[in-house]
Tab-separated table of C-alpha atoms in Angstrom:
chain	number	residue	atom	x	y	z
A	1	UNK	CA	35.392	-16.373	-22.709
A	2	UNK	CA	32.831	-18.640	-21.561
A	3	UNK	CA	30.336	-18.286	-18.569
A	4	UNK	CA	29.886	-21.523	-16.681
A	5	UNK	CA	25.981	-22.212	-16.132
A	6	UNK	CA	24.703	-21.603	-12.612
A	7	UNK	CA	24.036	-24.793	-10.615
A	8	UNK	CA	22.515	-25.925	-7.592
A	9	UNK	CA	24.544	-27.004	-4.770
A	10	UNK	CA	23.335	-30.858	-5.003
A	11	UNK	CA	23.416	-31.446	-1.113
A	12	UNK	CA	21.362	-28.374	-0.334
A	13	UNK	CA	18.574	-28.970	-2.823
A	14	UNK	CA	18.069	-32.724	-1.785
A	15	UNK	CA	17.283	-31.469	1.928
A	16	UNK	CA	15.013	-28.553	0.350
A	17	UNK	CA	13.478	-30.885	-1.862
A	18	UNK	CA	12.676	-33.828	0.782
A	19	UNK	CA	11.699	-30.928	3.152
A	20	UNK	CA	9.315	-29.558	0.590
A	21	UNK	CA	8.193	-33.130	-0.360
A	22	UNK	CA	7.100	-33.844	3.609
A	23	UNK	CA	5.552	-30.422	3.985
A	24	UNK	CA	3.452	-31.140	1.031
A	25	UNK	CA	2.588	-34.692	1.230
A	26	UNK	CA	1.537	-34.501	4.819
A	27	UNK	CA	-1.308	-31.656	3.553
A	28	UNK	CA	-5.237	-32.672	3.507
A	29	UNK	CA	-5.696	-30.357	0.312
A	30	UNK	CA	-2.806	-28.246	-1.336
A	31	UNK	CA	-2.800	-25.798	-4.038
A	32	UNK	CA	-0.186	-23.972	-6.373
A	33	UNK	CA	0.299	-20.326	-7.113
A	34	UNK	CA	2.520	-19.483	-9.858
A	35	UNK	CA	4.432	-15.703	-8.826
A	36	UNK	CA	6.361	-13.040	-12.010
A	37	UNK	CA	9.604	-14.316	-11.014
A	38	UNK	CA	8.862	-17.384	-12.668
A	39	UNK	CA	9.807	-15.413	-16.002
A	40	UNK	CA	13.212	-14.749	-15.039
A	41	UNK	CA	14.005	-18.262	-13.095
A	42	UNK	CA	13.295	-19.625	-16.304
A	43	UNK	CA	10.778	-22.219	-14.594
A	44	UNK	CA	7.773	-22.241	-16.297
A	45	UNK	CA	7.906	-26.002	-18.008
A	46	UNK	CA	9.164	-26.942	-14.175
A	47	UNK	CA	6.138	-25.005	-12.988
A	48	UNK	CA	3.846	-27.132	-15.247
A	49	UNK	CA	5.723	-29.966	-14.688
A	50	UNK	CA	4.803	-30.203	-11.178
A	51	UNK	CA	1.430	-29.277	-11.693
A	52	UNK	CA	0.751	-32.216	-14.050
A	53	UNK	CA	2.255	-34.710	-11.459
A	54	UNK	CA	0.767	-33.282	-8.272
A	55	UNK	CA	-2.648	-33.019	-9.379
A	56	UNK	CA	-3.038	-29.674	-7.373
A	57	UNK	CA	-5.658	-26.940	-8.495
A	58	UNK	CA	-3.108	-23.770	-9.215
A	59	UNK	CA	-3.204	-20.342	-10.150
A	60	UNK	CA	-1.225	-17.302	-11.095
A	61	UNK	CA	-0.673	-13.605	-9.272
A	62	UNK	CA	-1.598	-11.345	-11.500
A	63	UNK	CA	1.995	-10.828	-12.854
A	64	UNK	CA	2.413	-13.722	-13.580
A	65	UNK	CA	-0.396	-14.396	-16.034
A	66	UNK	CA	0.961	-15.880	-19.418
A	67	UNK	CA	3.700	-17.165	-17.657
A	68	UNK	CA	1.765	-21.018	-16.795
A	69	UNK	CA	-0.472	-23.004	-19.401
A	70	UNK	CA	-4.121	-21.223	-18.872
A	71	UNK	CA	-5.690	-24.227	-20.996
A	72	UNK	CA	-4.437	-26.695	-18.403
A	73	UNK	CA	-7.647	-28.550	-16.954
A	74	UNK	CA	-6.590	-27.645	-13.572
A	75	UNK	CA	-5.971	-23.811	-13.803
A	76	UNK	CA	-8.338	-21.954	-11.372
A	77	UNK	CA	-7.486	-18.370	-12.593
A	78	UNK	CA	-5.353	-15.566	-10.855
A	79	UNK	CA	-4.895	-15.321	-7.592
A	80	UNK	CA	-5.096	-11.339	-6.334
A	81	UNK	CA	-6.635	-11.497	-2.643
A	82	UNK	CA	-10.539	-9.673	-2.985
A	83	UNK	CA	-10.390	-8.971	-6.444
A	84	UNK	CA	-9.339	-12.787	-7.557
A	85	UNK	CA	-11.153	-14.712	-10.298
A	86	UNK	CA	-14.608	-16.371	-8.799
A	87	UNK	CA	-13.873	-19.400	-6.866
A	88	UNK	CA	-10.061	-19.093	-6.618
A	89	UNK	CA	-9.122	-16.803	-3.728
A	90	UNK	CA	-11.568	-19.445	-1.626
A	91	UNK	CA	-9.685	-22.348	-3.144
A	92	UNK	CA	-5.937	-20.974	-2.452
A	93	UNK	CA	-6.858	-19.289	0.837
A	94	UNK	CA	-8.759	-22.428	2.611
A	95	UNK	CA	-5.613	-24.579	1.847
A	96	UNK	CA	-3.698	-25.988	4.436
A	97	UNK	CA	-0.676	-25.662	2.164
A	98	UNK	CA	0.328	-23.607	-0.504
A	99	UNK	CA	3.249	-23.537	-2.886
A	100	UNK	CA	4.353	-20.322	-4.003
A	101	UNK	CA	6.691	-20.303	-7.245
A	102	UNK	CA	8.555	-16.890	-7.745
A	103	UNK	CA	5.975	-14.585	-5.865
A	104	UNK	CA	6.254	-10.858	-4.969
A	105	UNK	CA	4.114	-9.339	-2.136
A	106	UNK	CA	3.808	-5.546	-2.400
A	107	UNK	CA	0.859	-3.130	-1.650
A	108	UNK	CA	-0.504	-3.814	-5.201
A	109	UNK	CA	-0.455	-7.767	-5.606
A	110	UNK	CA	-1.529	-7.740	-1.771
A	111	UNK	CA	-4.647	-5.861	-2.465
A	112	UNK	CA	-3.541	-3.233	0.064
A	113	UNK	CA	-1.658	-6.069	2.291
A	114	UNK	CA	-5.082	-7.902	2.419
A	115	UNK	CA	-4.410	-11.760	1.708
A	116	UNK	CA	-6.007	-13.950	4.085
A	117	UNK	CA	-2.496	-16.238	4.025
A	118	UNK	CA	-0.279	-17.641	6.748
A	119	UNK	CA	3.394	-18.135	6.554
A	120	UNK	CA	3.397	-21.193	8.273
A	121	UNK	CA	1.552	-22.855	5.610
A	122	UNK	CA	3.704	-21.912	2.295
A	123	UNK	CA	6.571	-23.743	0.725
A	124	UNK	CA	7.914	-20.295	-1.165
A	125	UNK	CA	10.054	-20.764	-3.461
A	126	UNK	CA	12.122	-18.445	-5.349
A	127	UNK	CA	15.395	-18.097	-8.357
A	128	UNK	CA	17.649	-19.489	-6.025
A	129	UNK	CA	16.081	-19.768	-2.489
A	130	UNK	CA	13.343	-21.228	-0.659
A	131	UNK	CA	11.463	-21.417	2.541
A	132	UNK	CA	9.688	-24.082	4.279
A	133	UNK	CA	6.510	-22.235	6.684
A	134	UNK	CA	8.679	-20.381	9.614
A	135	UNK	CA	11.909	-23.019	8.375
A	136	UNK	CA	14.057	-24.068	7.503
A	137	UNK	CA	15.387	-22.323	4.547
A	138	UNK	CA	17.625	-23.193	1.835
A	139	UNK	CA	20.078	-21.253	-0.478
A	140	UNK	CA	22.007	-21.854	-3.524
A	141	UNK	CA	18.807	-24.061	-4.953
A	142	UNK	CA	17.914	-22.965	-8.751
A	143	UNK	CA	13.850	-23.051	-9.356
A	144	UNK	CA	14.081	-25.060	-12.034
A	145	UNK	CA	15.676	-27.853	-10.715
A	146	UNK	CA	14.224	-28.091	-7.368
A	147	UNK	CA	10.679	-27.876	-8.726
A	148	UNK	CA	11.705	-30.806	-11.566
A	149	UNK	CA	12.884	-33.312	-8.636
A	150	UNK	CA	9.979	-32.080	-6.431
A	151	UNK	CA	7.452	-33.544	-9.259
A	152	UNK	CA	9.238	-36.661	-8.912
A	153	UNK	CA	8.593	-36.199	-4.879
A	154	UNK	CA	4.620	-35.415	-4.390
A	155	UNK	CA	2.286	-37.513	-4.065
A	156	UNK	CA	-0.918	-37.153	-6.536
A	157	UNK	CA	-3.612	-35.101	-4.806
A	158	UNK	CA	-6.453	-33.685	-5.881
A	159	UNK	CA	-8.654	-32.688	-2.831
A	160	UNK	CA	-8.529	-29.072	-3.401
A	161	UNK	CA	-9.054	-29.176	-7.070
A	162	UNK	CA	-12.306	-31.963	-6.559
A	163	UNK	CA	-13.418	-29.065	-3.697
A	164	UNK	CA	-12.833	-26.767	-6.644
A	165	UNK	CA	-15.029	-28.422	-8.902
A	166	UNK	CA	-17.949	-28.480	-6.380
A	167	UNK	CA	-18.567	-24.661	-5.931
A	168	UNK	CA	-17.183	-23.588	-9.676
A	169	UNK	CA	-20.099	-21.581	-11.248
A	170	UNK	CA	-19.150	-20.337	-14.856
A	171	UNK	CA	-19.342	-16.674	-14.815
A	172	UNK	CA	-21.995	-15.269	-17.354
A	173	UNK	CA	-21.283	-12.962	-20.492
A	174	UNK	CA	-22.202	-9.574	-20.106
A	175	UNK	CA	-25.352	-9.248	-21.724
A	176	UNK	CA	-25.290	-7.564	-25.748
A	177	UNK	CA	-25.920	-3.511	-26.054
A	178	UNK	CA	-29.013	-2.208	-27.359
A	179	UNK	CA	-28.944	-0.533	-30.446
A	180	UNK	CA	-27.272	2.712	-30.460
A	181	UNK	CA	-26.568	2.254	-26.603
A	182	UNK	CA	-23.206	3.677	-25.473
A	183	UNK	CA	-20.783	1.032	-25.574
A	184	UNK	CA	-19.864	-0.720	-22.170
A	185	UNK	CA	-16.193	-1.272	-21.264
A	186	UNK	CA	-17.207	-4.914	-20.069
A	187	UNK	CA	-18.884	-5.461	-23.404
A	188	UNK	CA	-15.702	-4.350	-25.154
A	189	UNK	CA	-13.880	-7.057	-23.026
A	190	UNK	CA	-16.137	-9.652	-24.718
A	191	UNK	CA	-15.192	-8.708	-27.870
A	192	UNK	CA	-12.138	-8.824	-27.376
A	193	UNK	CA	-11.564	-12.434	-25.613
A	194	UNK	CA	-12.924	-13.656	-29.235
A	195	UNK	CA	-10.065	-12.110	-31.065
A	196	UNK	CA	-7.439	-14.068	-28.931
A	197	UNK	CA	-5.461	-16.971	-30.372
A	198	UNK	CA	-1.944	-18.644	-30.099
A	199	UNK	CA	-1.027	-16.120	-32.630
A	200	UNK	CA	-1.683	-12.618	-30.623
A	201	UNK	CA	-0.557	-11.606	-27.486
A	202	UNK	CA	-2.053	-9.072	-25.045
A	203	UNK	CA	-0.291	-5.953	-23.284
A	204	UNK	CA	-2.529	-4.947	-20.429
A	205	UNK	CA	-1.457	-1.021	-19.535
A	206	UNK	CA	-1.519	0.208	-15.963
A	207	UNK	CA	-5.115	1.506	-14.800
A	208	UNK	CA	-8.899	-0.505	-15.780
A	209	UNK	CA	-7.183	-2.847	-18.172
A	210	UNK	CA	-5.231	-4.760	-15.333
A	211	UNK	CA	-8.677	-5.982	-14.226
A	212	UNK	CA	-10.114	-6.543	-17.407
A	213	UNK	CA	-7.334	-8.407	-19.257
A	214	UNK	CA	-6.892	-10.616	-16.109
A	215	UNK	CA	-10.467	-11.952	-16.872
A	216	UNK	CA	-9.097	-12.704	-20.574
A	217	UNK	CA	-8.686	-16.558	-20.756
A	218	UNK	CA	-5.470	-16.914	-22.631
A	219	UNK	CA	-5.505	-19.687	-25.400
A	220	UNK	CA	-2.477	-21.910	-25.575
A	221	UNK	CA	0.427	-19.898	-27.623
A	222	UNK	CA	-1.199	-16.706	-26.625
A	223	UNK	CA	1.308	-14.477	-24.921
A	224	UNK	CA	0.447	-11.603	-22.210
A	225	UNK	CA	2.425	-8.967	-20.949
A	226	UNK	CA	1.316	-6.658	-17.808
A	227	UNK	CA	3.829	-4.332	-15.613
A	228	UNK	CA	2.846	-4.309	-11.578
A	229	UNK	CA	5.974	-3.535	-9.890
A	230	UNK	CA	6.092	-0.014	-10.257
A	231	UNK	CA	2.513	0.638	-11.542
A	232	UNK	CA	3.936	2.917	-14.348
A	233	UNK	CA	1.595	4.767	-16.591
A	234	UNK	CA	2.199	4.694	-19.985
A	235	UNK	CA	4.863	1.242	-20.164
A	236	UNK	CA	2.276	-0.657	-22.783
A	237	UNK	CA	2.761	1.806	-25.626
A	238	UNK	CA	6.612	1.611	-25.391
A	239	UNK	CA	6.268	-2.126	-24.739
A	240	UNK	CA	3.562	-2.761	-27.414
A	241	UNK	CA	6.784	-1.246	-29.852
A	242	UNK	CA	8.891	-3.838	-28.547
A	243	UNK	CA	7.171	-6.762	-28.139
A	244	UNK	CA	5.909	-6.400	-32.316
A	245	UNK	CA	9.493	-5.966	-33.105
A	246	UNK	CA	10.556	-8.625	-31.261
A	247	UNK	CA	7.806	-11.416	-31.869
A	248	UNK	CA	7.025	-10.760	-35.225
A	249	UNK	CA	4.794	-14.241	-35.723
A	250	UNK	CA	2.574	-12.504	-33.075
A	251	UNK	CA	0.097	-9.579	-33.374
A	252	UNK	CA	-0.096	-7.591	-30.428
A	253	UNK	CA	-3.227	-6.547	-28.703
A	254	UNK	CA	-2.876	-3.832	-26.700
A	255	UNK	CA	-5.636	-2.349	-24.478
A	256	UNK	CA	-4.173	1.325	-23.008
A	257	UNK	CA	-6.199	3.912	-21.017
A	258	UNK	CA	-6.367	7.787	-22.472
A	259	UNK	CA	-4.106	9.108	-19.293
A	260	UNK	CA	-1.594	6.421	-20.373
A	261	UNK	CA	-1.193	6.784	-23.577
A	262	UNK	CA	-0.576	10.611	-23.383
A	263	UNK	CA	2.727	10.039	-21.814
A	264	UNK	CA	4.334	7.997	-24.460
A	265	UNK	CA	2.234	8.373	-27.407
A	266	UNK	CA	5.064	9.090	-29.694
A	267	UNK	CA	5.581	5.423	-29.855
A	268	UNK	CA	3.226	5.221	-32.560
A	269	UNK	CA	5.520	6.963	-34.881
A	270	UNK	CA	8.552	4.632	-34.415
A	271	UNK	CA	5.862	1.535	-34.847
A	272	UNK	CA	4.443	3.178	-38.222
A	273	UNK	CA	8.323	3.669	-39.171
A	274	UNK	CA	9.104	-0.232	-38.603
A	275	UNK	CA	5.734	-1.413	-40.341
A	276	UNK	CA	4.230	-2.975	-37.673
A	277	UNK	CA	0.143	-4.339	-37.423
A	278	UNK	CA	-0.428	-4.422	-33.861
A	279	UNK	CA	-3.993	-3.217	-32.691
A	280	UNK	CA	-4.675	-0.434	-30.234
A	281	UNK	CA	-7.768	0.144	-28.070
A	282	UNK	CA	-7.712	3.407	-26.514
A	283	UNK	CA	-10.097	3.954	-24.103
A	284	UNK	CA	-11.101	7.042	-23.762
A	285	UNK	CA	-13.183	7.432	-20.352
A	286	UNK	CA	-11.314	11.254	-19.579
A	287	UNK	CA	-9.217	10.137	-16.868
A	288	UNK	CA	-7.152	8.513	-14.664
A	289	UNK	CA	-9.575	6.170	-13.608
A	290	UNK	CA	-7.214	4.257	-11.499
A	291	UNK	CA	-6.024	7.219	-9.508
A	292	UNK	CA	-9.982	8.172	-8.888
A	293	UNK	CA	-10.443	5.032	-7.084
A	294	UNK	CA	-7.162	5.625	-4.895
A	295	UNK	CA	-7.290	9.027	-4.073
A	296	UNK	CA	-9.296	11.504	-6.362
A	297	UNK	CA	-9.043	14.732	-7.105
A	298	UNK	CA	-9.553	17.493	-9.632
A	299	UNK	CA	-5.607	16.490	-11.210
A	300	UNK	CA	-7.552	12.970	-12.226
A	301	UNK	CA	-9.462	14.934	-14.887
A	302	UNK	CA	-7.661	15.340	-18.274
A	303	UNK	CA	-7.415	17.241	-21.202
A	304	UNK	CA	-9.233	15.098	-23.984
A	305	UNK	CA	-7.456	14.417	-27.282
A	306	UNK	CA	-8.466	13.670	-30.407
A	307	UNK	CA	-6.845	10.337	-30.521
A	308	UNK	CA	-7.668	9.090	-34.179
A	309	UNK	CA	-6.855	12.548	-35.573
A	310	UNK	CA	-3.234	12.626	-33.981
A	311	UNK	CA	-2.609	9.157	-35.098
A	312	UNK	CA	-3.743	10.312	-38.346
A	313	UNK	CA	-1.281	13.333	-38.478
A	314	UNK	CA	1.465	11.374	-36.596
A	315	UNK	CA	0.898	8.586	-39.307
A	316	UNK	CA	0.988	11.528	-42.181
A	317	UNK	CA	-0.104	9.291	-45.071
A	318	UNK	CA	3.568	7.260	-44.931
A	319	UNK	CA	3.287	3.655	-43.798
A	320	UNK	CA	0.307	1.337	-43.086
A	321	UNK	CA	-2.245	3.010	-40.677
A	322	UNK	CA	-6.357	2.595	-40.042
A	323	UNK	CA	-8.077	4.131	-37.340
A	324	UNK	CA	-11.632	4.347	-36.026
A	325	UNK	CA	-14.059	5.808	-32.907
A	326	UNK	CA	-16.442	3.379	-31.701
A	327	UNK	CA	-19.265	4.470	-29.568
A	328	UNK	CA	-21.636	1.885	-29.465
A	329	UNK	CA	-21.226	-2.275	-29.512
A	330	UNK	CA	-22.309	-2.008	-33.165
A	331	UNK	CA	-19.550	0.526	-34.545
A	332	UNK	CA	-17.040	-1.835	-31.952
A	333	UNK	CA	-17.769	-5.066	-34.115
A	334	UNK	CA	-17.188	-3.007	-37.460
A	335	UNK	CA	-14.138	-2.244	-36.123
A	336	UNK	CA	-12.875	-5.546	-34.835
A	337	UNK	CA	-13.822	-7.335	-38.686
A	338	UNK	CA	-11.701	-4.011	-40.341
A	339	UNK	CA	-8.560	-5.119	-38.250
A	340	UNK	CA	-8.851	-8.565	-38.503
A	341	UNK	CA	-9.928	-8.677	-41.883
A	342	UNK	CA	-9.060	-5.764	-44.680
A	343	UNK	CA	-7.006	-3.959	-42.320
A	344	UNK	CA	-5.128	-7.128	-41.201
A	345	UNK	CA	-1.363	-5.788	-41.978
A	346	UNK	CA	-2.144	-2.329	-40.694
A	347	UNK	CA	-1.028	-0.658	-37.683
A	348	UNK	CA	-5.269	-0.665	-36.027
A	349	UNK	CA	-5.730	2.158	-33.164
A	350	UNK	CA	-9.667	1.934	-31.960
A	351	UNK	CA	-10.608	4.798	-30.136
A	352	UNK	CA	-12.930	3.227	-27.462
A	353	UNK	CA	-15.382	6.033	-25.881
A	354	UNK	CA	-17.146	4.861	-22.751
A	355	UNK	CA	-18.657	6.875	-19.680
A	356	UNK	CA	-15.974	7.882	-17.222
A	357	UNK	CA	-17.238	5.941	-13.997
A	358	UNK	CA	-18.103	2.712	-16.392
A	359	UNK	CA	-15.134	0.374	-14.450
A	360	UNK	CA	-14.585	-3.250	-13.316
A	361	UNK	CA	-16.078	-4.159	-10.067
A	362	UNK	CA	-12.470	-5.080	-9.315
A	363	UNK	CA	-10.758	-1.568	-9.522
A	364	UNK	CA	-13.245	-0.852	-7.174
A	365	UNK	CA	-12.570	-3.206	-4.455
A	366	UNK	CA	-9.009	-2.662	-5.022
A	367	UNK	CA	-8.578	1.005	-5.424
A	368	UNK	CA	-10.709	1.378	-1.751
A	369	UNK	CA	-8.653	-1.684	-0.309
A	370	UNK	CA	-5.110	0.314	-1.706
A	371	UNK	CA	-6.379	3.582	-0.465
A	372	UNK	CA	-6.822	2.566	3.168
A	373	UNK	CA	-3.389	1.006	3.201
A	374	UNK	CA	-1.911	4.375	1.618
A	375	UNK	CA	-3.519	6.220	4.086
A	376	UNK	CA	-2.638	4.318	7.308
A	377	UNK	CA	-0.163	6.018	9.319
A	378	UNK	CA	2.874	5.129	9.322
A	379	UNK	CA	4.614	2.189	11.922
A	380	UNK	CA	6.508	3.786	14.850
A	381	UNK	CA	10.186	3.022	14.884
C-alpha cells in the first residue's frame, strides 16, 4: 500500500503566492527569519532558495539554527528579541516587512513575549498555511512549494542587508586566561568554535549552553541540534546517543550543564556499549544556572559529582573511554588536542569547572525578561 504525496491545492497557492509576492515587493527594506518548523516542512533548500533570489539579509530563531546555510554571505545571525546576535534584532525589527518561515512564538523564543514585531508587517508562513499581515490567509499550501514559486516572484532587494552592512561591528574574542587563572566559560566557547567543521555537529543542552552555542558560527556541513519547546533538562545526553548512532560520518559535540546531565547520565553506558567517539563538556558550575536567573532558590544548588570518576566506573575498563578535569585555559587546550588527536576514536567527556555565577550576558537578559512574564498575573477571563 502506497501513500500518495501531499500536494498543494494549485489555485490556493497561486493567490498566496501573488499575495505574498505584492506584500513583499511593495516593502522599502525586507528581511527573512527562518522558524524550527522548517525541519519538519522539509523546506530548508526552499528557504535558501529564496534567500539567494531575494537578496534579503535573514536570520534564524534560535531553534532553528542549523536548519539554513550559516556560511551564506547574507546570514545576520539568530534572531531571539534582547538577547539576539549584535546587529540583527535592529535589522529584523526596523523592517517594514518580514517573512517568517516555520516560526513558533512561546514565552522562551519571545524573550518573555518581548519582540518589538507587528503582525501587520509579516508574511508567516507555515507546513501548510500562511498569513498575509491581518489577511488574508491561505490553507492547503505546502512550504516548500510556495516558497520555490515565491523566489521566482520577488524582486531583488537588498536595502536591509546594505543597512546591515553599515552598522555591522565584528564582535571581539574574549581575551586569553592568564596562567593558572580559572578557566572562563566564554573562553571555553572559543575553544570550542575552532573544533567545528562539516564533519561534527553540536547538541546545545537546556540551561547556559543555549546562549553560548547560538554564538557558535556553524561551518557549512556542520549540523546543530538544540530542544526549546519544552525546555527539558537533560534531552542532549539522550540525544547526543542518538544523533552518533544515527550520523555516524559526524562526531558529536555536545556541551551539557552538571544539573542536566544528572538526570540522564546513564546514557553514557549505552554510548560506551555501541562504540561511539562523541565529545562531552560537562560544565560543572554547581547548579541550575538557568533556573537561578528565573526564579532562584536554595533547590538551584546541587549535590556535586565526581563526573570523570563515574564515567570512569560507568565505563569499567570495557570499550573506548578518556576523560579529563580542566580548570584553567591551559589544562582546556590539553584536552581539546587529546580528543582530537590520540583520543580521536574515544568516547571524550571534559569535565569543565568554572565559577557558578560565570554566565552569558544573554541568560541574563533573558532569565530577568522570562521571570517578569512568569510572574505577571494572570489575564482575567
Amino acid at each position: 500500500m502506497f501513500i500518495s504525496p501531499r500536494l498543494s491545492n494549485k489555485a490556493n497557492l497561486e493567490y498566496a503566492v501573488e499575495a505574498a509576492a505584492d506584500f513583499l515587493n511593495k516593502a522599502v527594506k525586507p528581511v527573512m527569519v527562518g522558524g524550527p518548523k522548517i525541519r519538519v516542512a522539509k523546506a530548508r533548500e526552499a528557504f535558501a532558495a529564496v534567500a539567494d533570489a531575494s537578496g534579503y539579509p535573514f536570520a534564524v530563531m534560535p531553534a532553528a539554527k542549523g536548519l539554513v546555510p550559516e556560511h551564506h554571505p547574507r546570514f545576520i545571525g539568530t534572531y531571539w528579541g534582547a538577547v539576539s546576535t549584535t546587529f540583527c534584532a535592529e535589522i529584523v525589527e526596523s523592517a517594514d516587512a518580514y517573512l517568517f518561515a516555520g516560526p513558533i512564538f512561546n514565552d522562551y523564543s519571545s524573550v518573555g513575549y518581548s519582540l518589538l514585531l507587528k503582525r501587520e508587517k509579516a508574511v508567516i508562513v507555515q507546513p501548510d498555511r500562511m498569513v498575509v499581515g491581518d489577511g488574508p490567509a491561505f490553507g492547503c499550501i505546502l512550504m516548500p512549494e510556495f516558497l520555490r514559486a515565491l523566489a521566482k516572484r520577488l524582486r531583488r532587494n537588498t536595502t536591509a542587508y546594505d543597512n546591515y552592512r553599515r552598522i555591522f561591528v565584528p564582535d571581539r574574542e574574549p581575551p586569553n586566561g592568564k596562567p593558572n587563572e580559572p578557566l572562563r566559560v566564554n573562553v571555553l566557547f572559543k575553544h570550542i568554535k575552532g573544533m567545528l567543521s562539516g564533519d561534527s555537529a553540536v547538541v546545545a543542552e537546556t540551561g547556559d549552553s543555549w546562549f553560548n552555542c547560538q554564538k557558535l558560527r556553524l561551518p557549512e556541513g556542520c549540523g546543530y541540534e538544540f530542544q526549546m519547546q519544552y525546555g527539558s533538562i537533560g534531552w542532549s545526553v539522550g540525544a547526543t546517543l542518538g544523533y552518533a548512532q544515527a550520523a555516524k560520518d559526524k562526531r558529536v559535540i555536545a556541551c551539557i550543564g552538571d544539573g542536566s546531565f544528572q538526570v540522564t547520565a546513564q546514557d553514557v553506558s549505552t554510548m560506551l556499549r555501541c562504540g561511539q567517539k562523541s565529545i562531552i563538556f560537562l560544565i560543572n558550575n554547581g547548579g541550575y544556572t538557568i533556573e537561578v536567573e528565573i526564579h532562584d532558590g536554595p533547590y538551584n544548588v546541587i549535590k556535586n559529582w565526581d563526573y570523570t570518576g563515574l564515567v570512569n566506573a560507568i565505563h569499567n575498563s570495557e570499550g573506548n573511554c578518556w576523560t579529563m578535569k580542566v580548570r584553567t585555559e591551559e589544562q582546556l587546550k590539553e584536552a581539546i588536542a587529546t580528543a582530537t588527536g590520540a583520543k580521536k576514536d574515544c568516547l571524550c567527556f571534559i569535565e569543565v569547572i568554572v565559577h557558578k555565577d560565570d554566565t552569558s550576558k544573554e541568560l541574563l537578559e533573558w532569565g530577568s525578561r522570562v521571570s517578569a512574564a512568569n510572574s505577571r498575573p494572570p489575564n482575567p477571563q
